[in-house]
Coordinates of C-alpha atoms in Angstrom, one line a residue:
M3 CA 40.5 -51.0 -91.1
A4 CA 38.1 -50.0 -88.2
T5 CA 34.4 -49.6 -88.9
P6 CA 32.9 -46.4 -87.4
A7 CA 29.7 -46.3 -85.3
Q8 CA 26.2 -46.6 -86.9
G9 CA 27.6 -49.2 -89.4
T10 CA 29.1 -46.8 -91.9
A11 CA 31.7 -48.6 -94.1
L12 CA 35.1 -47.0 -94.4
P13 CA 36.8 -46.6 -97.8
P14 CA 39.6 -49.0 -98.4
Q15 CA 42.2 -46.3 -98.5
A16 CA 41.7 -45.4 -94.8
A17 CA 44.4 -47.4 -93.0
P18 CA 44.1 -48.3 -89.3
L19 CA 46.1 -46.4 -86.8
P20 CA 48.2 -48.0 -84.2
P21 CA 47.0 -48.2 -80.6
Y22 CA 47.8 -45.5 -78.2
G23 CA 51.3 -45.8 -76.9
A24 CA 52.5 -48.2 -79.6
P25 CA 55.2 -47.2 -82.0
A26 CA 54.2 -46.5 -85.5
T27 CA 54.8 -49.3 -88.0
P28 CA 57.6 -48.9 -90.6
Q29 CA 55.1 -48.6 -93.3
A30 CA 53.6 -45.4 -91.8
A31 CA 54.7 -42.1 -93.2
P32 CA 56.5 -39.7 -90.9
Q33 CA 53.9 -37.7 -88.9
A34 CA 54.1 -34.0 -88.6
A35 CA 55.5 -32.9 -85.3
M36 CA 52.9 -31.8 -82.8
P37 CA 53.4 -28.6 -80.8
A38 CA 54.8 -29.1 -77.3
A39 CA 51.7 -27.8 -75.8
A40 CA 49.6 -30.6 -77.3
Y41 CA 51.4 -33.3 -75.3
P42 CA 52.0 -32.0 -71.8
G43 CA 53.3 -35.4 -70.4
P44 CA 54.4 -38.9 -71.3
P45 CA 51.8 -41.3 -72.7
Q46 CA 49.6 -42.9 -70.2
S47 CA 48.1 -46.3 -70.2
P48 CA 44.6 -46.5 -71.6
A49 CA 41.9 -46.6 -69.0
P50 CA 39.3 -49.4 -69.2
P51 CA 36.2 -48.2 -70.9
A52 CA 33.0 -47.6 -69.1
P53 CA 30.0 -49.8 -69.7
S54 CA 28.7 -49.4 -73.1
G55 CA 25.5 -47.3 -73.6
T56 CA 23.1 -47.1 -76.6
N57 CA 24.3 -46.2 -80.1
G58 CA 27.7 -47.5 -79.5
E59 CA 28.7 -44.8 -76.9
E60 CA 31.3 -45.7 -74.3
R61 CA 32.4 -43.5 -71.4
A62 CA 35.9 -43.6 -70.3
P63 CA 37.2 -42.2 -67.0
L64 CA 38.5 -38.7 -67.0
V65 CA 42.2 -38.3 -66.8
P66 CA 43.6 -34.9 -65.7
G67 CA 45.3 -33.0 -68.4
A68 CA 43.8 -35.2 -71.1
E69 CA 42.0 -32.5 -73.0
Q70 CA 44.1 -32.0 -76.2
S71 CA 43.6 -31.1 -79.8
Y72 CA 44.7 -33.3 -82.7
P73 CA 44.6 -33.0 -86.5
A74 CA 41.5 -34.3 -88.0
G75 CA 41.3 -37.3 -90.1
A76 CA 41.2 -37.4 -93.9
A77 CA 38.0 -36.2 -95.6
D78 CA 35.8 -38.7 -97.4
A79 CA 33.6 -38.2 -100.4
A80 CA 30.4 -37.8 -98.3
H81 CA 31.9 -35.2 -96.0
P82 CA 34.4 -33.0 -97.8
R83 CA 36.7 -31.0 -95.6
P84 CA 38.9 -28.1 -96.4
A85 CA 42.6 -28.8 -96.7
T86 CA 43.3 -26.2 -94.0
D87 CA 40.9 -27.7 -91.5
P88 CA 42.3 -27.2 -88.0
A89 CA 42.7 -29.7 -85.3
V90 CA 39.4 -30.4 -83.6
P91 CA 39.3 -30.3 -79.8
H92 CA 37.7 -33.2 -78.1
R93 CA 36.5 -33.7 -74.6
P94 CA 37.9 -36.6 -72.7
G95 CA 35.6 -39.0 -71.1
L96 CA 33.0 -39.4 -73.9
L97 CA 34.1 -41.0 -77.2
K98 CA 32.7 -42.8 -80.1
T99 CA 34.1 -46.2 -80.8
A100 CA 33.9 -48.3 -83.8
A101 CA 31.3 -51.0 -83.8
P102 CA 32.7 -54.3 -82.8
Q103 CA 34.3 -56.2 -85.8
P104 CA 34.6 -59.9 -86.3
A105 CA 38.0 -61.4 -85.9
P106 CA 40.1 -62.1 -89.0
G107 CA 38.6 -64.8 -91.0
Q108 CA 35.2 -64.5 -89.1
A109 CA 32.1 -63.4 -90.9
A110 CA 30.7 -60.0 -90.1
A111 CA 27.6 -59.7 -88.1
P112 CA 24.4 -58.6 -89.8
G113 CA 24.4 -54.9 -90.4
Q114 CA 28.1 -54.6 -90.3
T115 CA 30.6 -54.4 -93.1
A116 CA 33.8 -56.3 -92.7
A117 CA 37.0 -54.5 -93.5
P118 CA 40.4 -55.9 -94.2
G119 CA 42.5 -56.0 -91.1
A120 CA 39.7 -54.9 -88.8
T121 CA 40.3 -55.0 -85.1
G122 CA 38.0 -55.2 -82.1
S123 CA 37.2 -52.4 -79.7
Q124 CA 39.3 -51.1 -76.9
G125 CA 42.1 -50.1 -79.3
A126 CA 43.4 -53.6 -80.1
P127 CA 46.2 -53.9 -82.6
M128 CA 45.1 -53.7 -86.2
D129 CA 46.5 -55.7 -89.1
A130 CA 46.9 -52.9 -91.6
P131 CA 49.6 -50.3 -91.3
A132 CA 48.6 -46.8 -90.2
A133 CA 48.0 -44.3 -92.9
P134 CA 50.4 -41.4 -93.1
V135 CA 49.3 -38.4 -91.1
A136 CA 50.2 -35.0 -92.4
G137 CA 50.7 -31.7 -90.6
P138 CA 47.9 -29.2 -89.9
D139 CA 48.4 -27.4 -93.2
A140 CA 48.9 -30.5 -95.4
P141 CA 46.0 -32.0 -97.4
Q142 CA 44.1 -34.6 -95.3
E143 CA 42.9 -37.9 -96.6
G144 CA 41.0 -40.7 -95.2
T145 CA 37.4 -40.9 -93.9
D146 CA 35.5 -39.9 -90.8
G147 CA 35.9 -43.5 -89.6
A148 CA 39.6 -43.1 -89.0
F149 CA 40.9 -43.0 -85.5
I150 CA 43.9 -41.2 -84.1
P151 CA 45.7 -41.6 -80.8
H152 CA 44.1 -39.5 -78.0
P153 CA 46.2 -39.4 -74.8
G154 CA 44.2 -39.8 -71.6
D155 CA 40.8 -40.9 -72.9
G156 CA 41.6 -44.7 -72.9
G157 CA 40.8 -45.5 -76.5
P158 CA 40.7 -44.4 -80.1
R159 CA 38.9 -41.3 -81.2
P160 CA 37.1 -40.5 -84.4
A161 CA 39.0 -38.0 -86.5
S162 CA 35.9 -36.2 -87.5
A163 CA 34.8 -33.1 -85.8
P164 CA 32.7 -33.8 -82.7
T165 CA 29.0 -33.1 -82.7
P166 CA 28.3 -29.9 -80.7
H167 CA 26.8 -30.8 -77.3
A168 CA 23.7 -29.2 -76.1
P169 CA 23.9 -26.9 -73.0
G170 CA 23.7 -28.6 -69.7
P171 CA 25.6 -31.2 -67.8
H172 CA 27.5 -33.7 -69.9
P173 CA 26.5 -37.4 -69.4
A174 CA 30.0 -38.3 -68.3
S175 CA 30.8 -35.3 -66.2
T176 CA 29.2 -36.3 -62.9
D177 CA 32.4 -37.1 -61.3
H178 CA 33.9 -33.6 -61.3
G179 CA 33.0 -30.0 -60.7
P180 CA 31.5 -27.5 -63.2
T181 CA 33.6 -26.8 -66.3
P182 CA 35.1 -23.3 -66.3
T183 CA 34.5 -20.9 -69.2
P184 CA 37.9 -20.3 -70.6
D185 CA 39.1 -17.8 -73.2
Y186 CA 39.5 -19.3 -76.6
A187 CA 41.9 -18.5 -79.5
P188 CA 43.0 -20.2 -82.7
L189 CA 45.7 -22.8 -82.4
P190 CA 49.2 -21.8 -83.5
N191 CA 50.1 -21.8 -87.1
H192 CA 46.5 -22.1 -88.1
T193 CA 44.6 -19.8 -90.4
P194 CA 41.0 -19.4 -89.3
T195 CA 38.4 -20.3 -91.8
P196 CA 34.8 -19.2 -92.0
Q197 CA 32.7 -20.8 -89.3
G198 CA 30.8 -23.8 -90.6
A199 CA 30.0 -27.3 -89.9
W200 CA 33.6 -28.1 -89.0
H201 CA 34.0 -25.1 -86.7
Q202 CA 31.4 -25.9 -84.1
Y203 CA 31.9 -24.6 -80.5
D204 CA 32.8 -27.4 -78.0
P205 CA 32.2 -26.3 -74.4
W206 CA 34.3 -29.2 -73.1
S207 CA 37.4 -28.5 -75.1
A208 CA 40.7 -27.6 -73.5
P209 CA 41.4 -23.9 -72.8
L210 CA 43.2 -22.2 -75.7
Q211 CA 45.5 -19.3 -75.5
G212 CA 44.5 -15.8 -76.7
G213 CA 41.4 -13.7 -76.8
P214 CA 37.7 -14.9 -76.4
V215 CA 36.0 -16.7 -79.3
A216 CA 32.3 -15.8 -79.8
P217 CA 30.0 -18.7 -79.3
P218 CA 28.2 -20.2 -82.3
A219 CA 25.1 -18.5 -83.5
G220 CA 23.0 -21.6 -83.0
R221 CA 23.8 -22.0 -79.3
R222 CA 21.5 -20.4 -76.7
S223 CA 23.1 -18.8 -73.7
R224 CA 22.2 -19.8 -70.3
R225 CA 22.4 -16.2 -69.1
G226 CA 19.0 -15.3 -70.4
P227 CA 17.0 -17.7 -68.2
L228 CA 19.1 -16.8 -65.2
V229 CA 18.4 -13.1 -65.8
V230 CA 14.6 -13.7 -66.2
G231 CA 14.6 -15.9 -63.1
A232 CA 16.4 -13.2 -61.1
V233 CA 14.0 -10.5 -62.3
A234 CA 11.0 -12.7 -61.4
L235 CA 12.5 -13.4 -58.0
A236 CA 13.1 -9.7 -57.4
L237 CA 9.5 -8.8 -58.4
L238 CA 8.1 -11.5 -56.2
A239 CA 10.2 -10.4 -53.2
G240 CA 9.3 -6.8 -53.8
G241 CA 5.6 -7.7 -53.9
V242 CA 5.7 -9.7 -50.8
G243 CA 7.7 -7.1 -49.0
G244 CA 5.4 -4.3 -50.1
G245 CA 2.4 -6.3 -48.9
I246 CA 4.0 -6.9 -45.5
G247 CA 4.9 -3.3 -45.2
A248 CA 1.4 -2.1 -46.1
Y249 CA -0.1 -4.5 -43.5
V250 CA 2.3 -3.3 -40.8
E251 CA 1.6 0.3 -41.6
R252 CA -2.1 -0.2 -41.5
Y253 CA -2.5 -2.7 -38.7
G254 CA 0.8 -2.4 -36.9
G255 CA 3.4 -5.1 -36.3
L256 CA 2.4 -8.8 -36.3
S257 CA 2.9 -8.8 -32.5
D258 CA 1.1 -5.5 -31.8
I259 CA -1.7 -5.5 -29.3
K260 CA -5.2 -5.6 -30.8
L261 CA -8.0 -4.2 -28.8
S262 CA -11.5 -5.6 -29.1
Q263 CA -14.2 -3.3 -30.4
S264 CA -17.9 -3.7 -30.9
G265 CA -19.4 -3.4 -34.3
A266 CA -21.1 -0.3 -35.7
D267 CA -24.5 0.4 -34.2
E268 CA -27.0 1.0 -37.0
G269 CA -30.0 0.9 -34.7
G270 CA -32.3 3.8 -34.2
R271 CA -32.9 5.8 -31.0
K272 CA -36.0 6.1 -28.9
P273 CA -38.0 9.2 -29.8
D274 CA -37.9 10.5 -26.2
S275 CA -34.1 10.2 -26.0
V276 CA -31.9 13.2 -26.5
A277 CA -30.7 11.8 -29.8
G278 CA -34.3 11.1 -30.9
I279 CA -35.4 14.6 -29.8
A280 CA -32.5 16.2 -31.6
Q281 CA -33.2 14.2 -34.8
T282 CA -36.8 15.4 -34.8
A283 CA -36.1 19.1 -34.0
L284 CA -32.9 19.9 -35.8
P285 CA -34.4 20.2 -39.3
G286 CA -36.6 23.1 -38.1
V287 CA -33.8 25.1 -36.4
V288 CA -31.9 27.9 -38.2
T289 CA -28.9 30.1 -37.6
L290 CA -29.1 33.8 -38.2
H291 CA -26.2 36.0 -39.2
V292 CA -27.1 39.7 -38.8
R293 CA -25.0 42.6 -40.1
G294 CA -25.8 46.3 -39.6
S295 CA -24.0 49.6 -40.1
A296 CA -22.5 49.5 -36.6
E297 CA -22.4 46.0 -35.4
Q298 CA -23.1 42.4 -36.3
G299 CA -24.1 39.3 -34.4
T300 CA -25.2 35.6 -34.5
G301 CA -28.3 34.0 -33.1
T302 CA -30.8 31.2 -33.5
G303 CA -34.4 30.8 -34.6
F304 CA -36.9 28.1 -35.6
V305 CA -39.5 27.7 -38.3
L306 CA -43.1 28.5 -37.4
D307 CA -44.9 27.6 -40.6
H308 CA -44.6 26.7 -44.2
Q309 CA -44.8 30.4 -45.3
G310 CA -41.2 30.9 -44.0
H311 CA -41.9 32.7 -40.8
I312 CA -39.1 32.3 -38.2
L313 CA -39.3 33.3 -34.6
T314 CA -36.2 34.6 -32.7
N315 CA -35.2 37.2 -30.1
N316 CA -35.5 40.9 -30.7
H317 CA -31.9 41.5 -29.6
V318 CA -30.7 39.1 -32.3
V319 CA -32.1 41.1 -35.2
E320 CA -31.8 44.5 -33.6
P321 CA -28.3 45.2 -35.0
A322 CA -29.7 45.1 -38.6
G323 CA -32.0 48.0 -37.8
S324 CA -34.0 49.1 -40.9
G325 CA -31.3 48.8 -43.5
G326 CA -29.1 45.8 -42.4
E327 CA -28.8 42.3 -43.7
I328 CA -30.1 39.0 -42.3
S329 CA -28.9 35.7 -43.6
V330 CA -30.6 32.4 -42.5
T331 CA -28.8 29.1 -42.6
F332 CA -30.8 25.9 -42.3
S333 CA -29.5 22.7 -40.6
G334 CA -29.0 21.1 -44.0
G335 CA -26.7 23.9 -45.1
Q336 CA -29.1 25.9 -47.3
T337 CA -29.0 29.7 -46.9
A338 CA -31.5 32.4 -47.7
K339 CA -32.0 36.1 -47.1
A340 CA -34.6 37.1 -44.6
K341 CA -36.6 40.3 -43.8
V342 CA -38.0 41.5 -40.5
V343 CA -41.8 41.1 -40.2
G344 CA -42.1 42.6 -36.8
R345 CA -40.4 42.9 -33.5
D346 CA -41.1 43.8 -29.9
G347 CA -38.5 45.0 -27.3
G348 CA -40.9 44.6 -24.3
Y349 CA -41.1 40.8 -24.9
D350 CA -37.7 40.5 -26.6
L351 CA -39.3 38.7 -29.6
A352 CA -39.1 39.2 -33.4
V353 CA -40.4 37.4 -36.5
V354 CA -38.4 37.3 -39.8
Q355 CA -39.4 35.6 -43.0
V356 CA -37.6 33.8 -45.9
E357 CA -39.0 33.4 -49.3
G358 CA -38.5 30.8 -52.1
V359 CA -37.4 28.1 -49.7
A360 CA -38.9 24.6 -50.1
G361 CA -39.1 21.7 -47.7
L362 CA -39.5 23.8 -44.5
R363 CA -39.9 21.8 -41.3
P364 CA -42.0 23.8 -38.8
L365 CA -41.6 22.8 -35.2
T366 CA -44.6 21.8 -33.0
L367 CA -45.4 24.2 -30.3
G368 CA -46.1 22.9 -26.8
N369 CA -47.9 24.3 -23.7
S370 CA -45.6 26.0 -21.2
D371 CA -48.3 26.0 -18.6
S372 CA -48.1 22.2 -18.4
V373 CA -44.4 22.2 -17.7
R374 CA -43.3 20.8 -14.4
V375 CA -40.0 21.4 -12.5
G376 CA -37.7 18.6 -13.3
D377 CA -39.0 17.8 -16.7
P378 CA -36.2 17.0 -19.2
V379 CA -35.5 19.5 -21.9
V380 CA -33.2 20.0 -24.8
A381 CA -31.7 23.3 -26.0
I382 CA -30.7 23.7 -29.6
G383 CA -28.8 26.7 -31.0
A384 CA -25.5 28.1 -32.3
P385 CA -23.4 29.0 -29.2
F386 CA -20.4 31.1 -30.3
D387 CA -21.5 30.5 -33.9
L388 CA -21.3 26.7 -33.5
A389 CA -24.5 25.8 -35.4
N390 CA -26.7 22.8 -34.6
T391 CA -25.4 22.4 -31.1
V392 CA -27.6 20.3 -28.8
T393 CA -27.5 20.5 -25.0
A394 CA -29.7 18.7 -22.5
G395 CA -31.0 19.6 -19.0
I396 CA -34.2 19.9 -17.0
I397 CA -36.6 22.6 -16.0
S398 CA -35.0 24.1 -12.9
A399 CA -37.8 26.6 -12.0
K400 CA -40.8 28.4 -13.4
Q401 CA -42.0 32.0 -13.4
R402 CA -38.6 33.5 -12.8
P403 CA -39.0 37.3 -13.3
I404 CA -36.2 38.3 -15.6
T405 CA -35.5 41.8 -17.1
A406 CA -33.0 42.2 -19.9
G407 CA -31.9 45.0 -22.1
G408 CA -32.0 48.6 -20.9
K409 CA -29.2 49.9 -23.1
K410 CA -31.1 53.0 -24.1
G411 CA -31.4 54.2 -20.5
D412 CA -35.1 55.2 -20.8
G413 CA -36.4 51.7 -20.2
S414 CA -38.0 51.4 -23.6
D415 CA -35.8 48.5 -24.6
V416 CA -36.1 46.6 -21.3
S417 CA -37.8 43.2 -21.7
Y418 CA -39.7 41.6 -18.8
V419 CA -39.9 37.9 -18.9
D420 CA -41.8 35.5 -16.6
A421 CA -39.2 32.9 -17.6
L422 CA -38.6 29.2 -17.4
Q423 CA -35.3 28.4 -15.8
T424 CA -33.2 25.5 -17.1
D425 CA -29.8 24.1 -16.4
A426 CA -29.3 23.1 -20.1
P427 CA -26.1 24.9 -21.1
I428 CA -27.0 28.1 -23.0
N429 CA -24.3 30.5 -24.3
P430 CA -24.1 33.6 -26.5
G431 CA -25.5 32.5 -29.9
N432 CA -28.2 30.3 -28.4
S433 CA -30.6 33.4 -28.3
G434 CA -33.8 32.8 -30.1
G435 CA -33.3 29.0 -30.2
P436 CA -36.0 26.5 -29.1
L437 CA -36.2 24.8 -25.7
V438 CA -38.1 21.6 -26.4
D439 CA -39.6 18.9 -24.2
A440 CA -39.3 15.1 -24.4
K441 CA -41.6 15.0 -27.4
A442 CA -39.6 17.6 -29.3
R443 CA -42.3 20.3 -28.8
V444 CA -41.2 23.9 -28.2
I445 CA -42.0 25.1 -24.7
G446 CA -39.7 28.1 -24.6
I447 CA -37.4 30.5 -26.5
N448 CA -33.9 30.6 -25.0
S449 CA -33.2 34.3 -24.3
A450 CA -31.0 35.0 -21.3
I451 CA -28.4 33.6 -18.9
R452 CA -26.9 34.5 -15.6
A453 CA -23.2 34.7 -16.0
A454 CA -20.7 34.5 -13.1
D455 CA -19.3 38.0 -14.0
S456 CA -22.6 39.7 -14.4
G457 CA -26.0 40.3 -12.8
G458 CA -27.8 38.6 -15.7
G459 CA -29.0 39.6 -19.1
P460 CA -29.5 38.4 -22.6
D461 CA -26.9 35.9 -23.8
G462 CA -26.0 38.3 -26.6
D463 CA -25.2 41.1 -24.3
S464 CA -21.6 42.0 -23.4
Q465 CA -22.5 41.5 -19.7
A466 CA -23.1 37.8 -20.3
Q467 CA -20.0 36.8 -22.2
G468 CA -18.7 34.7 -19.3
G469 CA -20.5 31.6 -20.5
S470 CA -23.1 29.3 -19.0
I471 CA -23.0 28.4 -15.3
G472 CA -26.2 26.4 -15.5
L473 CA -28.6 29.3 -15.1
G474 CA -30.5 29.8 -18.4
F475 CA -33.8 31.4 -19.0
A476 CA -36.4 31.0 -21.7
I477 CA -39.6 32.9 -22.7
P478 CA -42.6 30.6 -22.2
I479 CA -44.0 29.5 -25.5
N480 CA -47.6 30.5 -24.5
Q481 CA -46.5 34.1 -24.2
A482 CA -44.3 33.9 -27.3
K483 CA -47.1 32.4 -29.4
R484 CA -49.4 35.3 -28.8
V485 CA -46.8 37.9 -29.6
A486 CA -45.6 36.0 -32.7
E487 CA -49.2 35.9 -34.0
E488 CA -49.6 39.6 -33.5
L489 CA -46.3 40.4 -35.2
I490 CA -47.2 38.2 -38.2
N491 CA -50.8 39.6 -38.5
S492 CA -50.2 43.3 -37.8
G493 CA -46.5 43.8 -37.5
R494 CA -46.8 45.0 -33.9
A495 CA -47.6 43.4 -30.5
T496 CA -49.9 44.5 -27.6
H497 CA -49.0 44.6 -24.0
P498 CA -51.4 44.1 -21.1
V499 CA -51.4 47.1 -18.6
I500 CA -53.0 48.2 -15.4
G501 CA -52.8 52.0 -16.1
V502 CA -50.5 53.0 -13.1
T503 CA -46.9 54.4 -12.8
L504 CA -44.7 52.4 -10.4
E505 CA -41.9 53.8 -8.2
M506 CA -39.1 51.5 -9.4
E507 CA -36.7 52.8 -6.6
Y508 CA -38.9 51.5 -3.8
A509 CA -36.8 49.4 -1.4
G510 CA -39.7 47.8 0.5
D511 CA -41.5 44.5 -0.2
G512 CA -43.9 44.8 -3.1
A513 CA -44.6 47.3 -6.0
R514 CA -45.4 50.8 -4.9
V515 CA -47.6 53.2 -7.0
S516 CA -46.0 56.6 -7.4
E517 CA -47.3 59.4 -5.2
R518 CA -46.7 62.2 -7.7
S519 CA -46.6 62.6 -11.4
K520 CA -43.5 61.6 -13.4
D521 CA -42.6 62.9 -16.8
G522 CA -46.0 64.6 -17.1
R523 CA -47.9 61.4 -16.3
Q524 CA -50.3 61.0 -13.4
P525 CA -49.6 58.2 -11.0
V526 CA -53.0 56.6 -11.8
L527 CA -54.3 57.0 -15.4
P528 CA -57.7 58.4 -15.3
G529 CA -60.3 56.0 -16.7
G530 CA -57.7 53.3 -16.9
P531 CA -58.0 49.7 -15.5
G532 CA -56.3 50.7 -12.2
A533 CA -58.6 53.7 -11.6
K534 CA -61.6 51.6 -12.3
A535 CA -60.4 49.0 -9.8
G536 CA -60.0 51.7 -7.0
I537 CA -56.2 51.8 -6.9
K538 CA -54.8 55.1 -5.6
A539 CA -51.3 56.8 -5.6
G540 CA -49.1 55.4 -2.8
D541 CA -50.8 52.0 -2.7
V542 CA -48.4 48.9 -2.5
I543 CA -49.4 45.9 -4.5
T544 CA -48.1 42.7 -2.8
K545 CA -49.8 39.9 -4.7
V546 CA -51.1 39.0 -8.1
D547 CA -53.7 36.1 -8.1
G548 CA -52.2 35.1 -4.7
A549 CA -48.6 35.0 -5.9
P550 CA -46.3 37.3 -3.9
V551 CA -44.7 40.3 -5.6
H552 CA -41.5 41.8 -4.2
S553 CA -40.6 44.6 -6.7
G554 CA -41.9 46.8 -9.5
E555 CA -40.1 44.7 -12.1
E556 CA -41.7 41.6 -10.8
L557 CA -45.2 43.1 -11.0
I558 CA -44.6 44.0 -14.6
V559 CA -43.4 40.5 -15.4
K560 CA -46.5 39.1 -13.8
I561 CA -48.8 41.4 -15.8
R562 CA -46.9 40.7 -19.1
S563 CA -47.5 37.0 -18.7
H564 CA -51.2 37.6 -19.3
R565 CA -53.2 38.8 -22.3
P566 CA -55.0 42.1 -22.5
G567 CA -58.5 41.7 -21.2
D568 CA -57.6 39.0 -18.7
T569 CA -59.0 39.6 -15.2
L570 CA -56.6 39.6 -12.2
V571 CA -57.0 39.7 -8.5
L572 CA -54.6 42.1 -6.9
T573 CA -53.8 42.3 -3.2
V574 CA -53.2 46.0 -2.2
Q575 CA -51.8 47.4 1.0
R576 CA -52.9 50.9 2.0
G577 CA -52.3 52.5 5.5
G578 CA -51.2 49.2 7.0
K579 CA -54.2 47.3 5.8
E580 CA -54.6 44.9 2.9
R581 CA -57.5 44.7 0.5
S582 CA -58.2 42.7 -2.7
V583 CA -59.4 44.3 -6.0
R584 CA -60.4 42.8 -9.3
L585 CA -58.9 44.3 -12.4
S586 CA -59.4 43.8 -16.1
L587 CA -56.2 44.3 -18.0
G588 CA -56.0 47.0 -20.6
S589 CA -53.8 47.0 -23.8
S590 CA -51.1 49.1 -25.2
S591 CA -49.4 48.5 -28.5
T592 CA -45.8 48.8 -29.6
G593 CA -44.1 48.6 -32.9

């Protein structure tokens, strides 16, 4: 009687089985016939066992086609088994052998129980005859320690059901490829019983015929970790790919050319640079939108004081008339309504006022008499309604006699300007904007340009829509300051006069006094400044304070550049002879 592993004694009624390949003893009961599929070939010689491991395990070499199923051994008292227990499949290559037994007549080793007729390992012949083996449906007797022949595994095999193996590679399966996952079905002539301890799933059993058998509830599938790993790998790949795509989209390919670039310049600018001048002057510059019953327009102005007075050109606000609307927009974006305080067509100047506006930034006024040709200047305005536009240039000339206006035909709207000339670009919409020097002080009011398709005129006139060609003209601030003060204080401005009527059609050099009355007016106003200085009808004035005069318009411009009450020295030609006279300028008011 063989002793099973772990030293468990076998009951005496469990008889030893004959070794594999040996004929059954006469005492053995006839064994039930096995199905033909259970024995695919002739018996093979047992293979030598592998070196013994711990716990009495021995590993035998694998033999092709050795995976078979056999009826289980008889049940014992400790492990009851149903009478209809099916054959238990067993994987070749790993088997449990009985612990070594002493030879007949030899005492058993400590921890072992000697059994009558016990044999050694390796399937040596046993003294006791084999117990009868019944068919699959017959009641089984015996104990778990009984061994039955097992073709191909090289030794006896316990008749008890094998312990389920944990997932993963089998200790003895390193010499062949992965085990396929076959479909399983109950063995023929076997009635399935409820799944229990004797119906554990054996992943290394031989394939069975029929449909699939569900794995036991206690076994964890390896598909879950594989799915989780695949999902994690996909997420990682997606993240890496997305990062690379974002980098390529933002910075280009890894091999794209990268151009060097200096860092951001956060430094300031010198106050006398164009940027420094613009930074100082822009907060005090405004854009005016004027709307009247017949027309509308855009112009520029600048703040004079904290009371909200703004200086601009007369032709900018003229479309509003007496019932129009004027909107003022500051450089910061704030807007406010404005009203006309006073305007003068002869100087082409006007003052408007806004109320309820805080944080006004008045510009500093300079001295236009101190300006020299070649001085740098900056023009600020809204050319073609492009607000806060800055252009730079120089003073090209001084005391340019400019006339503008004249739409009314009677000369009442003609402005005479002893202008500063600049090559700073000035275009329609710059009208009324400041012309500032290197210290951001206002030295003129941009008022007119000479366009390539016109003979000159205010930049808001239709004649000047050709754009700047580098010939811009500004009213000197000294003249504009006096007119602005008068408009703010009295609502009207005064003009200096000499009390004579000029012949504007005279083609000779100089300004000629009319010889006859015109429109009911005498050529020389009795009691006026000219009469007091001795000027007579037909005289030709050729110089003012030594400066040549070539036309009537030029004489008016020279006179208008002074204040009423100023004393001038005029050079007069009469009868081919020249003489000088002193004249104190009179005054006339408009408004």
